[in-house]
Coordinates of C-alpha atoms and ligand atoms in Angstrom, one line a residue:
M1386 CA -9.1 -3.9 -20.8
T1387 CA -5.9 -3.8 -18.9
I1388 CA -6.1 -4.5 -15.2
A1389 CA -3.4 -4.0 -12.5
V1390 CA -3.4 -5.2 -8.9
C1391 CA -1.5 -3.0 -6.4
P1392 CA -0.9 -5.0 -3.3
G1393 CA 0.2 -3.9 0.1
S1394 CA -0.7 -3.8 3.8
F1395 CA -1.4 0.0 3.7
D1396 CA -1.2 0.4 7.5
P1397 CA -2.0 3.2 6.8
V1398 CA -1.9 4.6 3.3
T1399 CA 0.7 7.3 2.8
Y1400 CA 1.4 9.8 0.0
G1401 CA 4.0 7.3 -1.3
H1402 CA 1.2 4.7 -1.9
I1403 CA -1.1 7.3 -3.4
D1404 CA 1.5 8.4 -5.9
I1405 CA 2.0 4.8 -7.1
I1406 CA -1.8 4.2 -7.3
K1407 CA -2.3 7.4 -9.3
R1408 CA 0.4 6.7 -11.7
A1409 CA -0.8 3.1 -12.2
A1410 CA -4.3 4.4 -12.9
K1411 CA -2.9 6.4 -15.8
I1412 CA -1.3 3.4 -17.4
F1413 CA -4.0 0.7 -16.8
D1414 CA -7.7 0.9 -17.5
K1415 CA -8.5 -0.4 -14.0
V1416 CA -6.4 -0.5 -10.8
I1417 CA -7.4 -2.9 -8.0
V1418 CA -5.7 -2.0 -4.7
A1419 CA -5.4 -5.2 -2.8
V1420 CA -5.2 -4.8 0.9
L1421 CA -3.6 -7.7 2.8
V1422 CA -6.0 -8.9 5.4
N1423 CA -3.7 -11.0 7.5
M1424 CA -0.4 -9.3 8.1
E1425 CA 2.6 -10.8 9.8
K1426 CA 3.4 -7.5 11.4
K1427 CA 0.7 -6.5 13.9
P1428 CA -1.3 -3.8 12.2
W1429 CA -2.3 -0.5 13.8
F1430 CA -5.5 -0.5 11.8
T1431 CA -8.1 -3.1 11.0
I1432 CA -8.7 -4.3 7.5
E1433 CA -11.9 -2.2 7.5
E1434 CA -10.0 0.9 8.6
R1435 CA -7.2 0.5 6.1
T1436 CA -9.7 -0.1 3.3
E1437 CA -11.8 2.9 4.3
F1438 CA -8.8 5.3 4.4
L1439 CA -7.8 4.1 0.9
R1440 CA -11.4 4.6 -0.4
K1441 CA -11.4 8.2 0.9
V1442 CA -8.1 9.2 -0.5
T1443 CA -8.7 7.6 -3.9
E1444 CA -12.3 8.7 -4.3
D1445 CA -11.3 11.3 -7.0
I1446 CA -9.7 8.5 -9.2
P1447 CA -12.6 6.8 -11.0
N1448 CA -10.7 3.7 -12.2
V1449 CA -9.5 2.6 -8.8
E1450 CA -11.1 -0.1 -6.7
I1451 CA -10.2 -1.1 -3.1
V1452 CA -10.5 -4.7 -2.0
G1453 CA -9.2 -6.9 0.9
F1454 CA -7.4 -10.1 0.0
E1455 CA -5.8 -13.1 1.6
G1456 CA -3.9 -16.0 0.2
L1457 CA -1.6 -16.2 -2.8
L1458 CA -1.3 -12.9 -4.6
V1459 CA -1.1 -14.5 -8.1
D1460 CA -4.3 -16.4 -7.4
F1461 CA -6.0 -13.2 -6.4
A1462 CA -4.6 -11.4 -9.4
S1463 CA -5.7 -14.2 -11.7
A1464 CA -9.2 -14.2 -10.2
C1465 CA -9.4 -10.5 -11.0
N1466 CA -8.3 -11.1 -14.6
A1467 CA -5.3 -8.8 -13.9
N1468 CA -2.5 -8.5 -16.5
A1469 CA 0.0 -7.1 -14.0
I1470 CA 1.0 -6.7 -10.4
V1471 CA 2.2 -3.1 -9.8
K1472 CA 4.7 -2.3 -7.1
G1473 CA 6.6 0.8 -6.1
L1474 CA 10.3 0.6 -5.7
R1475 CA 11.9 3.0 -3.2
A1476 CA 15.5 2.2 -2.8
V1477 CA 18.0 -0.6 -3.1
S1478 CA 16.6 -1.9 0.2
D1479 CA 13.3 -2.8 -1.6
F1480 CA 15.0 -4.4 -4.5
E1481 CA 16.1 -7.8 -3.3
Y1482 CA 12.9 -8.8 -1.7
E1483 CA 10.8 -7.5 -4.6
F1484 CA 13.0 -9.2 -7.2
Q1485 CA 12.6 -12.5 -5.4
M1486 CA 8.8 -12.0 -5.1
A1487 CA 8.5 -11.1 -8.8
L1488 CA 10.5 -14.2 -9.9
T1489 CA 8.5 -16.5 -7.6
N1490 CA 5.2 -15.0 -8.8
N1491 CA 6.3 -15.4 -12.4
K1492 CA 7.0 -19.1 -11.7
L1493 CA 3.6 -19.6 -10.1
N1494 CA 1.8 -17.8 -12.9
S1495 CA 3.7 -16.6 -16.0
N1496 CA 0.6 -14.8 -17.4
I1497 CA 0.9 -12.1 -14.7
E1498 CA 3.7 -9.6 -15.1
T1499 CA 5.2 -7.7 -12.2
V1500 CA 5.6 -4.0 -13.1
F1501 CA 7.8 -1.7 -11.0
L1502 CA 7.2 2.0 -10.8
T1503 CA 10.1 4.0 -9.5
T1504 CA 9.2 6.1 -6.4
S1505 CA 8.9 9.8 -6.8
S1506 CA 12.0 11.4 -5.3
E1507 CA 10.0 13.3 -2.7
N1508 CA 8.6 10.0 -1.4
M1509 CA 11.6 7.8 -1.5
Y1510 CA 12.1 7.7 2.2
L1511 CA 8.4 7.3 3.1
S1512 CA 6.9 4.1 4.6
S1513 CA 3.9 3.5 6.8
S1514 CA 6.2 2.4 9.6
I1515 CA 8.3 5.6 9.6
V1516 CA 5.1 7.7 9.6
K1517 CA 3.8 5.8 12.7
Q1518 CA 7.2 6.2 14.4
V1519 CA 7.4 9.9 13.7
G1520 CA 3.8 10.3 15.1
L1521 CA 4.6 8.3 18.2
L1522 CA 7.6 10.6 18.9
G1523 CA 5.4 13.7 18.5
G1524 CA 6.6 14.8 15.1
D1525 CA 4.4 16.5 12.5
I1526 CA 3.1 13.8 10.1
S1527 CA 1.2 16.2 7.8
P1528 CA 3.8 16.1 5.0
F1529 CA 3.4 12.3 4.8
V1530 CA -0.3 11.4 4.9
P1531 CA -3.7 13.0 4.0
D1532 CA -5.6 14.7 6.8
C1533 CA -8.1 11.9 7.4
V1534 CA -5.2 9.4 7.8
K1535 CA -3.3 11.9 10.1
E1536 CA -6.4 12.1 12.4
G1537 CA -6.6 8.3 12.5
I1538 CA -2.9 7.9 13.4
L1539 CA -3.2 10.6 16.2
E1540 CA -6.3 9.0 17.5
R1541 CA -4.6 5.6 17.6
I1542 CA -1.6 7.1 19.4
K1543 CA -3.9 8.6 22.0
Q1544 CA -5.5 5.2 22.6
R1545 CA -2.2 3.5 22.9
S1546 CA -0.8 5.9 25.4
S1547 CA -4.0 5.7 27.5
L1548 CA -3.6 1.9 27.6
K1549 CA -0.1 2.1 29.2
Ligands
ATP2627 N1 7.2 6.0 -0.7 C1 6.9 5.0 -1.6 N2 7.3 5.1 -2.8 C2 7.0 4.1 -3.7 N3 6.4 3.0 -3.4 C3 6.0 2.8 -2.2 C4 6.2 3.8 -1.2 N4 5.7 3.4 0.0 C5 5.2 2.2 -0.3 N5 5.4 1.8 -1.5 C6 5.0 0.6 -2.2 O1 3.7 0.3 -1.8 C7 3.5 -1.2 -1.8 C8 2.8 -1.6 -0.5 O2 3.7 -1.3 0.6 P1 3.5 -1.5 2.1 O3 2.0 -1.7 2.4 O4 4.4 -2.5 2.6 O5 3.9 -0.1 2.6 P2 5.1 0.4 3.5 O6 5.0 1.9 3.4 O7 6.3 -0.2 3.0 O8 4.7 -0.1 4.9 P3 5.6 -0.8 6.1 O9 6.4 0.3 6.6 O10 4.5 -1.3 7.0 O11 6.4 -1.9 5.4 C9 4.9 -1.7 -2.0 O12 5.0 -2.1 -3.4 C10 5.8 -0.6 -1.7 O13 7.0 -0.7 -2.4
MG2628 MG1 7.0 -2.2 3.5

């Protein structure tokens, strides 16, 4: 059985992530979406909220599992018996960092390959940060995230503005 781990912060999940997860699920028997528990960047959504959004938006893909993780990615992947780490590549801007991570991970555990899937052209500009930024500025975020995620973002924006 082939197993892939798709890691990320997913704060929150966008159509860009969903596309990568769906495509990975066609290639591998099982895809484990690994949600980073402790992020350096201050997340808008808790690990439970980020995980719940991912569960909802992937419920129609049977071979996808969502789990939280902390610590070293290769250790997590190895504990899952994963063959590969799957990452999406958007633009040249992703490349240098991802290349460095892939080489480092390979040095730490050469049994786990990093596989890059090229972004779909319609998602190449999309990131969680840009969606939050557009939302904060009052733009329509429906083209970027599923409805349940959109509601969550709008709710969070309301809470933030009432705190000010
Ligand atoms: N639009 C996209 N197309 C392809 N891959 C993507 C896209 N958005 C995210 N990914 C991939 O998903 C994985 C997890 O990314 P991450 O959780 O950092 O999302 P992000 O959208 O970049 O969020 P942030 O803006 O907070 O950095 C990474 O491998 C990233 O390259
Ligand atoms: Mg990112």
